[in-house]
Short mmCIF file of C-alpha atoms in Angstrom, two decimals:
data_model
loop_
_atom_site.label_atom_id
_atom_site.label_comp_id
_atom_site.label_asym_id
_atom_site.label_seq_id
_atom_site.Cartn_x
_atom_site.Cartn_y
_atom_site.Cartn_z
CA MET N 1 -90.43 38.92 -117.81
CA GLU N 2 -87.85 41.48 -118.72
CA ALA N 3 -86.88 43.98 -115.98
CA VAL N 4 -87.64 47.65 -116.63
CA GLN N 5 -84.78 50.07 -116.71
CA GLN N 6 -85.11 52.98 -114.42
CA PHE N 7 -83.26 56.28 -113.91
CA GLU N 8 -82.07 58.22 -110.91
CA THR N 9 -79.78 61.17 -110.12
CA CYS N 10 -76.38 60.21 -108.54
CA HIS N 11 -76.18 61.85 -105.15
CA SER N 12 -72.37 62.13 -105.45
CA CYS N 13 -71.85 63.79 -108.84
CA GLY N 14 -75.37 64.74 -109.87
CA LYS N 15 -75.40 62.89 -113.16
CA SER N 16 -78.18 60.58 -114.33
CA ILE N 17 -77.63 56.92 -113.75
CA ASP N 18 -79.67 53.96 -115.11
CA TYR N 19 -80.35 50.86 -113.14
CA ILE N 20 -82.44 47.71 -113.05
CA PRO N 21 -84.22 46.85 -109.76
CA GLY N 22 -82.56 43.91 -108.07
CA TYR N 23 -79.04 44.88 -109.15
CA VAL N 24 -76.54 47.21 -107.56
CA LYS N 25 -77.33 50.89 -108.26
CA TRP N 26 -74.03 52.46 -109.15
CA CYS N 27 -72.71 55.49 -111.09
CA GLU N 28 -70.41 54.91 -114.07
CA HIS N 29 -69.28 58.50 -114.03
CA CYS N 30 -67.88 58.73 -110.49
CA LEU N 31 -68.08 55.02 -109.50
CA ASP N 32 -70.21 55.81 -106.50
CA ASN N 33 -71.55 52.57 -104.84
CA LEU N 34 -69.41 50.53 -107.27
CA ASN N 35 -68.84 47.79 -104.64
CA PRO N 36 -71.13 48.21 -101.68
CA VAL N 37 -69.95 44.97 -99.93
CA ASP N 38 -66.33 46.11 -99.89
CA GLN N 39 -65.43 46.81 -96.29
CA LYS N 40 -62.41 49.04 -95.92
CA GLU N 41 -60.29 47.86 -92.98
CA LYS N 42 -57.93 50.12 -91.19
CA GLN N 43 -54.38 49.39 -92.32
CA THR N 44 -51.11 49.49 -90.37
CA TRP N 45 -48.11 51.18 -91.89
CA MET N 46 -46.64 47.77 -92.63
CA GLN N 47 -49.71 46.70 -94.51
CA ARG N 48 -49.74 49.99 -96.46
CA LYS N 49 -46.07 49.52 -97.34
CA TYR N 50 -46.56 45.94 -98.53
CA GLU N 51 -49.58 46.96 -100.58
CA GLU N 52 -47.52 49.62 -102.30
CA LEU N 53 -44.73 47.08 -102.91
CA GLY N 54 -47.34 44.58 -104.26
CA ARG N 55 -48.79 47.18 -106.65
CA ARG N 56 -45.39 48.16 -108.10
CA ASN N 57 -44.08 44.56 -108.34
CA GLY N 58 -47.40 43.31 -109.71
CA GLU N 59 -47.34 45.83 -112.62
CA LYS N 60 -43.65 45.02 -113.28
CA LEU N 61 -44.26 41.27 -113.38
CA LEU N 62 -47.28 41.75 -115.68
CA GLU N 63 -45.09 43.54 -118.21
CA GLN N 64 -42.45 40.79 -118.07
CA VAL N 65 -44.89 37.92 -118.63
CA ILE N 66 -46.65 39.72 -121.45
CA HIS N 67 -43.39 40.27 -123.35
CA GLN N 68 -41.64 37.00 -122.36
CA ASN N 69 -44.65 34.63 -121.83
CA ALA N 70 -45.19 32.99 -118.43
CA GLU N 71 -42.55 30.36 -117.69
CA LYS N 72 -42.24 28.02 -114.75
CA PRO N 73 -40.54 29.92 -111.93
CA SER N 74 -36.80 29.20 -111.48
CA LEU N 75 -34.49 29.63 -108.52
CA THR N 76 -33.68 33.28 -107.91
CA ILE N 77 -31.91 35.36 -105.17
CA SER N 78 -35.35 35.98 -103.59
CA THR N 79 -36.40 32.34 -103.55
CA ALA N 80 -32.96 31.33 -102.23
CA ALA N 81 -33.44 33.85 -99.45
CA ALA N 82 -36.89 32.34 -98.80
CA TYR N 83 -35.29 28.93 -98.30
CA VAL N 84 -32.78 30.44 -95.90
CA LEU N 85 -35.46 32.24 -93.87
CA SER N 86 -37.62 29.09 -93.85
CA THR N 87 -34.68 27.10 -92.54
CA GLY N 88 -34.23 29.60 -89.75
CA ILE N 89 -38.00 29.27 -88.85
CA HIS N 90 -37.70 25.52 -88.79
CA LEU N 91 -34.56 25.71 -86.57
CA VAL N 92 -36.30 27.94 -84.08
CA SER N 93 -39.28 25.48 -83.99
CA ALA N 94 -36.78 22.66 -83.38
CA LEU N 95 -35.12 24.73 -80.66
CA PHE N 96 -38.57 25.30 -79.01
CA LEU N 97 -39.20 21.55 -79.02
CA LEU N 98 -35.79 20.57 -77.65
CA THR N 99 -35.91 23.27 -74.98
CA SER N 100 -39.39 22.10 -73.92
CA LEU N 101 -38.12 18.54 -73.66
CA TYR N 102 -35.10 19.59 -71.56
CA LEU N 103 -37.23 21.70 -69.19
CA LEU N 104 -39.82 18.91 -68.72
CA LEU N 105 -37.22 16.10 -68.25
CA PHE N 106 -34.59 17.91 -66.22
CA GLN N 107 -36.22 21.02 -64.70
CA TRP N 108 -39.69 19.59 -63.89
CA ASP N 109 -39.13 20.08 -60.22
CA HIS N 110 -38.88 23.88 -60.61
CA ILE N 111 -42.13 25.61 -61.22
CA ALA N 112 -40.58 28.00 -63.75
CA GLY N 113 -39.07 25.04 -65.67
CA LEU N 114 -42.34 23.16 -65.61
CA ILE N 115 -44.43 26.07 -66.83
CA GLY N 116 -41.83 27.01 -69.48
CA GLY N 117 -41.65 23.43 -70.69
CA VAL N 118 -45.43 23.11 -71.00
CA LEU N 119 -45.71 26.46 -72.76
CA LEU N 120 -42.92 25.70 -75.33
CA MET N 121 -44.33 22.20 -75.84
CA GLY N 122 -47.75 23.76 -76.60
CA ILE N 123 -46.22 26.14 -79.14
CA SER N 124 -44.26 23.30 -80.68
CA TRP N 125 -47.47 21.27 -81.04
CA LEU N 126 -49.43 24.12 -82.55
CA THR N 127 -46.74 24.86 -85.14
CA ARG N 128 -45.88 21.25 -85.92
CA PRO N 129 -45.70 20.35 -89.71
CA ARG N 130 -49.02 19.03 -90.88
CA ILE N 131 -49.81 16.59 -93.62
CA PRO N 132 -52.92 17.84 -95.49
CA LYS N 133 -55.86 15.49 -95.16
CA ILE N 134 -59.48 15.16 -96.17
CA SER N 135 -62.00 16.55 -93.72
CA LYS N 136 -64.31 14.13 -92.04
CA ASP N 137 -67.36 15.74 -93.69
CA GLU N 138 -65.90 15.47 -97.18
CA ARG N 139 -66.79 12.60 -99.46
CA VAL N 140 -64.09 11.64 -102.03
CA LEU N 141 -65.61 10.51 -105.30
CA THR N 142 -63.66 7.98 -107.45
CA ARG N 143 -63.51 6.94 -111.11
CA GLU N 144 -66.46 4.63 -110.50
CA ASP N 145 -68.60 7.52 -109.37
CA LEU N 146 -67.61 9.99 -112.11
CA PRO N 147 -66.15 8.02 -115.09
CA ALA N 148 -66.65 10.76 -117.73
CA LEU N 149 -65.08 13.52 -115.65
CA PHE N 150 -62.15 11.44 -114.60
CA SER N 151 -61.64 10.30 -118.20
CA TYR N 152 -61.44 13.89 -119.40
CA LEU N 153 -59.16 14.79 -116.48
CA ASP N 154 -56.85 11.88 -117.36
CA GLN N 155 -56.68 13.15 -120.96
CA LEU N 156 -55.80 16.62 -119.80
CA SER N 157 -53.24 15.31 -117.23
CA GLY N 158 -51.43 13.34 -119.93
CA GLU N 159 -51.20 16.33 -122.16
CA ILE N 160 -50.03 18.67 -119.45
CA GLY N 161 -47.64 16.15 -117.94
CA THR N 162 -49.05 15.95 -114.36
CA LYS N 163 -50.01 13.16 -112.05
CA LYS N 164 -53.53 11.89 -112.47
CA VAL N 165 -56.23 12.98 -110.11
CA ASP N 166 -57.02 10.31 -107.50
CA GLY N 167 -60.21 11.73 -106.12
CA ILE N 168 -62.75 14.55 -106.44
CA VAL N 169 -64.61 16.32 -103.68
CA LEU N 170 -67.79 18.16 -104.69
CA ASN N 171 -68.89 21.13 -102.58
CA GLY N 172 -71.10 24.23 -102.71
CA GLU N 173 -68.30 26.78 -103.05
CA TYR N 174 -68.03 29.10 -106.00
CA ASN N 175 -64.48 28.01 -106.49
CA ALA N 176 -62.12 25.10 -107.26
CA SER N 177 -58.75 23.92 -105.97
CA ILE N 178 -56.32 21.06 -106.11
CA GLY N 179 -53.77 19.63 -103.72
CA THR N 180 -52.04 16.49 -102.39
CA VAL N 181 -53.26 14.83 -99.16
CA GLY N 182 -52.08 12.01 -96.90
CA LEU N 183 -48.79 10.13 -96.64
CA LYS N 184 -49.44 8.66 -100.14
CA ARG N 185 -49.63 12.23 -101.54
CA GLN N 186 -52.85 11.51 -103.43
CA VAL N 187 -54.04 14.24 -105.78
CA ILE N 188 -57.47 15.56 -104.80
CA MET N 189 -59.43 18.15 -106.71
CA TRP N 190 -62.15 20.20 -104.95
CA ILE N 191 -64.84 21.41 -107.40
CA GLY N 192 -67.62 23.81 -106.50
CA LEU N 193 -70.78 22.61 -108.24
CA PRO N 194 -72.20 26.14 -108.44
CA LEU N 195 -69.12 27.27 -110.41
CA ILE N 196 -69.21 24.22 -112.75
CA ALA N 197 -72.94 24.81 -113.37
CA SER N 198 -72.23 28.35 -114.62
CA LEU N 199 -69.51 27.37 -117.11
CA ASP N 200 -69.68 26.52 -120.82
CA LYS N 201 -67.55 23.82 -122.42
CA ASN N 202 -64.47 25.98 -123.05
CA GLU N 203 -64.62 27.51 -119.56
CA LEU N 204 -64.90 23.97 -118.01
CA THR N 205 -61.69 22.97 -119.85
CA ALA N 206 -60.06 26.21 -118.73
CA LEU N 207 -60.92 25.49 -115.11
CA LEU N 208 -59.72 21.86 -115.10
CA SER N 209 -56.47 22.61 -116.95
CA HIS N 210 -55.74 25.60 -114.75
CA GLU N 211 -56.08 23.50 -111.57
CA LEU N 212 -53.93 20.73 -113.07
CA GLY N 213 -51.36 23.46 -114.00
CA HIS N 214 -50.90 24.07 -110.19
CA LEU N 215 -49.33 20.67 -109.91
CA VAL N 216 -46.45 21.68 -112.21
CA ASN N 217 -46.16 25.43 -111.87
CA GLY N 218 -43.35 25.51 -109.26
CA ASP N 219 -45.23 27.49 -106.60
CA LEU N 220 -42.90 27.25 -103.54
CA ALA N 221 -45.61 28.50 -101.17
CA ARG N 222 -47.55 25.26 -101.92
CA GLY N 223 -44.54 23.13 -101.21
CA THR N 224 -43.95 21.34 -97.89
CA TYR N 225 -40.70 23.05 -96.78
CA ILE N 226 -41.53 26.68 -97.35
CA GLY N 227 -45.32 26.14 -96.93
CA THR N 228 -44.85 24.82 -93.40
CA ALA N 229 -42.54 27.66 -92.60
CA LEU N 230 -45.21 30.15 -93.60
CA PHE N 231 -47.76 28.35 -91.48
CA THR N 232 -45.38 28.35 -88.51
CA ALA N 233 -44.61 32.05 -88.75
CA TYR N 234 -48.36 32.90 -89.06
CA THR N 235 -49.15 30.72 -86.03
CA TRP N 236 -46.50 32.54 -83.98
CA TRP N 237 -48.05 35.87 -85.00
CA ASP N 238 -51.58 34.69 -84.28
CA LEU N 239 -50.60 33.47 -80.78
CA THR N 240 -48.89 36.68 -79.86
CA GLU N 241 -51.23 39.22 -81.45
CA PRO N 242 -53.55 40.77 -78.80
CA ASP N 243 -57.28 40.66 -79.08
CA ASP N 244 -59.29 43.92 -79.23
CA ALA N 245 -59.73 45.21 -75.70
CA ASP N 246 -63.46 45.99 -75.58
CA GLY N 247 -65.33 46.76 -72.41
CA GLU N 248 -64.38 48.34 -69.05
CA PHE N 249 -61.46 47.16 -66.94
CA GLU N 250 -60.50 47.79 -63.32
CA ASP N 251 -57.00 48.99 -64.37
CA PRO N 252 -57.01 50.29 -67.95
CA PHE N 253 -53.30 51.24 -67.69
CA LEU N 254 -52.25 47.60 -67.07
CA VAL N 255 -54.39 46.47 -70.00
CA TRP N 256 -52.75 49.13 -72.21
CA VAL N 257 -49.26 47.91 -71.11
CA SER N 258 -50.20 44.35 -71.74
CA ILE N 259 -51.46 45.19 -75.34
CA VAL N 260 -48.36 47.21 -76.10
CA PHE N 261 -46.12 44.31 -74.88
CA GLN N 262 -48.06 41.78 -76.98
CA LYS N 263 -47.99 43.98 -80.05
CA GLY N 264 -44.22 44.32 -79.63
CA LEU N 265 -43.90 40.56 -79.31
CA ALA N 266 -46.12 40.00 -82.32
CA PHE N 267 -44.10 42.37 -84.45
CA PHE N 268 -41.33 39.84 -84.96
CA PRO N 269 -43.21 36.82 -86.23
CA LYS N 270 -45.49 39.17 -88.18
CA THR N 271 -42.41 40.69 -89.85
CA LEU N 272 -41.07 37.21 -90.56
CA PHE N 273 -44.39 36.14 -92.18
CA PHE N 274 -44.68 39.19 -94.45
CA THR N 275 -41.02 39.09 -95.38
CA LEU N 276 -41.34 35.46 -96.48
CA LEU N 277 -44.40 36.32 -98.48
CA TYR N 278 -42.55 39.20 -100.10
CA LEU N 279 -39.62 37.00 -101.01
CA LEU N 280 -42.08 34.57 -102.62
CA PHE N 281 -44.14 37.21 -104.41
CA PHE N 282 -42.63 36.87 -107.88
CA ASN N 283 -42.47 32.96 -107.60
CA SER N 284 -46.10 32.59 -106.54
CA GLN N 285 -47.59 35.11 -108.91
CA ARG N 286 -45.44 33.92 -111.82
CA ALA N 287 -46.65 30.40 -110.97
CA GLU N 288 -50.26 31.54 -111.26
CA TYR N 289 -49.59 33.11 -114.64
CA TYR N 290 -47.99 29.79 -115.72
CA ALA N 291 -51.15 27.94 -114.66
CA ASP N 292 -53.15 30.46 -116.77
CA ASP N 293 -50.81 29.77 -119.65
CA VAL N 294 -51.45 26.05 -119.30
CA ALA N 295 -55.19 26.79 -119.41
CA VAL N 296 -54.85 28.96 -122.59
CA LYS N 297 -53.03 26.15 -124.38
CA HIS N 298 -55.94 23.81 -123.73
CA ALA N 299 -59.02 26.08 -123.68
CA GLY N 300 -57.98 29.12 -125.68
CA ALA N 301 -57.97 32.78 -124.60
CA ASP N 302 -61.77 33.07 -124.78
CA GLY N 303 -62.29 30.09 -122.56
CA VAL N 304 -59.87 31.32 -119.84
CA ASN N 305 -61.18 34.89 -119.93
CA GLY N 306 -64.70 33.56 -119.80
CA LEU N 307 -63.80 31.61 -116.66
CA LEU N 308 -62.02 34.60 -115.06
CA THR N 309 -65.03 36.76 -115.81
CA LYS N 310 -67.46 34.36 -114.17
CA VAL N 311 -65.30 33.75 -111.18
CA GLN N 312 -65.98 37.42 -110.28
CA TYR N 313 -69.65 36.71 -110.04
CA ASP N 314 -69.44 35.59 -106.35
CA GLN N 315 -71.98 38.27 -105.34
CA THR N 316 -74.49 36.78 -107.80
CA TYR N 317 -73.77 33.40 -106.33
CA MET N 318 -74.49 34.71 -102.78
CA TYR N 319 -77.70 36.42 -103.98
CA ALA N 320 -78.92 33.04 -105.38
CA VAL N 321 -78.02 31.32 -102.07
CA ARG N 322 -79.93 33.96 -100.06
CA LYS N 323 -83.02 33.84 -102.34
CA ALA N 324 -83.14 30.04 -102.24
CA ALA N 325 -82.81 30.02 -98.49
CA LEU N 326 -85.53 32.65 -97.98
CA SER N 327 -88.02 30.96 -100.36
CA PRO N 328 -87.73 27.23 -99.61
CA GLY N 329 -89.42 24.92 -102.08
CA LYS N 330 -90.16 27.65 -104.57
CA ASN N 331 -86.96 27.93 -106.42
CA SER N 332 -83.97 25.60 -106.94
CA PHE N 333 -80.70 27.30 -106.01
CA PHE N 334 -79.02 26.09 -109.23
CA ASP N 335 -81.91 27.29 -111.33
CA LEU N 336 -81.77 30.72 -109.68
CA LEU N 337 -78.05 30.94 -110.23
CA ILE N 338 -78.25 30.11 -113.92
CA GLU N 339 -81.19 32.47 -114.33
CA GLN N 340 -79.13 35.26 -112.76
CA MET N 341 -76.17 34.56 -114.95
CA VAL N 342 -78.26 34.48 -118.16
CA ASN N 343 -80.21 37.56 -117.39
CA MET N 344 -77.41 39.62 -115.93
CA PRO N 345 -77.59 43.22 -117.44
CA ASP N 346 -74.58 44.50 -119.32
CA LYS N 347 -74.15 47.24 -116.75
CA GLU N 348 -73.83 44.67 -113.98
CA LYS N 349 -71.12 42.86 -116.03
CA ARG N 350 -69.30 46.21 -116.48
CA ARG N 351 -69.53 46.75 -112.70
CA MET N 352 -67.78 43.36 -112.03
CA LEU N 353 -65.14 44.16 -114.65
CA LYS N 354 -64.46 47.62 -113.12
CA ILE N 355 -64.09 46.02 -109.59
CA ALA N 356 -61.54 43.64 -111.10
CA GLU N 357 -59.78 46.48 -112.88
CA LEU N 358 -59.41 48.42 -109.66
CA GLU N 359 -58.17 45.48 -107.67
CA LYS N 360 -54.74 46.04 -106.22
CA SER N 361 -51.85 43.58 -106.37
CA LYS N 362 -50.86 42.56 -102.84
CA VAL N 363 -47.72 41.01 -101.46
CA ASP N 364 -49.76 38.61 -99.28
CA ASP N 365 -51.90 37.42 -102.12
CA THR N 366 -50.75 34.43 -104.24
CA HIS N 367 -53.04 35.42 -107.18
CA PRO N 368 -52.36 38.38 -109.38
CA PRO N 369 -55.33 40.70 -109.71
CA THR N 370 -57.95 39.18 -112.00
CA TYR N 371 -57.71 42.16 -114.34
CA PHE N 372 -53.91 41.53 -114.75
CA ARG N 373 -54.57 37.87 -115.47
CA MET N 374 -57.17 38.76 -118.14
CA LYS N 375 -54.62 41.17 -119.73
CA TYR N 376 -52.04 38.43 -119.83
CA VAL N 377 -54.48 35.91 -121.37
CA ASP N 378 -55.40 38.51 -123.97
CA SER N 379 -51.64 38.82 -124.89
CA ARG N 380 -51.67 35.03 -125.57
CA ARG N 381 -54.64 35.33 -127.92
CA GLY N 382 -53.91 33.61 -131.22
CA SER N 383 -50.98 31.53 -129.80
CA THR N 384 -53.29 28.56 -129.60
CA SER N 385 -56.93 27.85 -130.48
CA GLY N 386 -57.50 25.75 -127.42
CA ARG N 387 -59.78 22.75 -127.24
CA GLU N 388 -63.08 21.74 -125.66
CA PRO N 389 -64.74 18.47 -124.73
CA ASP N 390 -67.01 17.14 -127.41
CA VAL N 391 -70.66 17.68 -126.88
CA ARG N 392 -71.20 14.07 -125.83
CA THR N 393 -68.46 14.17 -123.20
CA GLU N 394 -69.66 17.52 -121.79
CA GLU N 395 -73.23 16.16 -121.50
CA GLN N 396 -71.99 13.00 -119.84
CA ILE N 397 -70.03 15.14 -117.26
CA GLN N 398 -73.09 17.27 -116.54
CA ARG N 399 -75.36 14.18 -116.10
CA GLU N 400 -72.80 12.72 -113.71
CA LEU N 401 -72.75 15.85 -111.57
CA ALA N 402 -76.49 16.54 -111.56
CA PRO N 403 -77.39 13.96 -108.85
CA TYR N 404 -75.08 15.63 -106.35
CA GLN N 405 -76.68 19.09 -106.77
CA GLN N 406 -79.54 18.40 -104.40
CA ASP N 407 -77.26 17.49 -101.51
CA VAL N 408 -75.00 20.42 -102.11
CA GLU N 409 -77.94 22.80 -102.26
CA LYS N 410 -79.31 21.46 -99.01
CA ARG N 411 -75.96 21.99 -97.17
CA LEU N 412 -75.59 25.46 -98.71
CA ILE N 413 -79.03 26.59 -97.41
CA GLU N 414 -78.44 25.03 -94.00
CA ASP N 415 -75.10 26.85 -93.65
CA TYR N 416 -76.61 30.12 -94.75
CA ARG N 417 -79.42 29.88 -92.21
CA TYR N 418 -77.00 28.84 -89.48
CA TYR N 419 -74.58 31.71 -90.00
CA THR N 420 -77.30 34.35 -90.53
CA SER N 421 -79.55 33.33 -87.67
#
């Protein structure tokens, strides 16, 4: 049954607004209640500065890629400086390890040496380089499990010039990602079944080709050398940053002195972390545009922008999760999700687009704002018509994925109930 449109006066600007019950009630005139779930966090001066730098650099980079097309990032002064800073971080980590070994081996009979050695060894262990691996609760599906999907991925991999995908992990996220795991550097793609269920054929091709594009887009932050340096700097910051001091204390002055000391100590690794992110800003964001360009070549501009539009519907996804969890046995989560997508009012779609339009480019975000990415994709319209899987292949892929929906839905609902109880 079609929902009835209703009207109300905006309490901010006094103009009439239309809305449909069940969707966010917002004003297109003054944008009141545009994004009610957006929680504004208090920012430090450093975060405000980096946000401003991100905004200016993001707009500058968008103009560049529109006029020059996105190319794989090359070595620049900024990325060279990132390598130098990463080397410094790795050297400090090595110094921590060597110092801890010296203290534990040669100064263990002194209490200060023993405590210092254990402390530095603990820091060295926490910041050690890690080889990405599959979580114990993740099941890796192979070519025998999903022959049609792997066949289509192999076809795209050959055209893009990337390594073939070795395994696929299906989950309940409204997202997808790709990476290498283990000593053998196997390529694993994580695919959210809710996202896949909401896509048409062109959008599916856009998603798969975009993720494969990450394997060849030259993003240094995803690499081992600089990626581990970022992780180390963040861990140092996290270890030294004080927790919020809530409650009553016997000596508030000493607590205040301790917090000030910790904040001063945390300032240095925090500065290192954000400086490294800033040096990588153009590299990471240009790499994301390059992955979008790969997707445009294989799915066309309509397919990529359709994907980028639907990726913004995470609030719709959460609504379907909540409704399925609160009415067990009545509605399938996937049926609810598709129903919400199909029946979404135009005003709700405009709300999502406006949220994306107002999104700010940030230094500490590897992705350009969605609205910037859509503008870039529009600039590539007509450069290629794209492609799509034939109807038979697309149907085979959907049939292969369907049996896994029930297990994914069960875990989604269990997680929702656990975290909201």
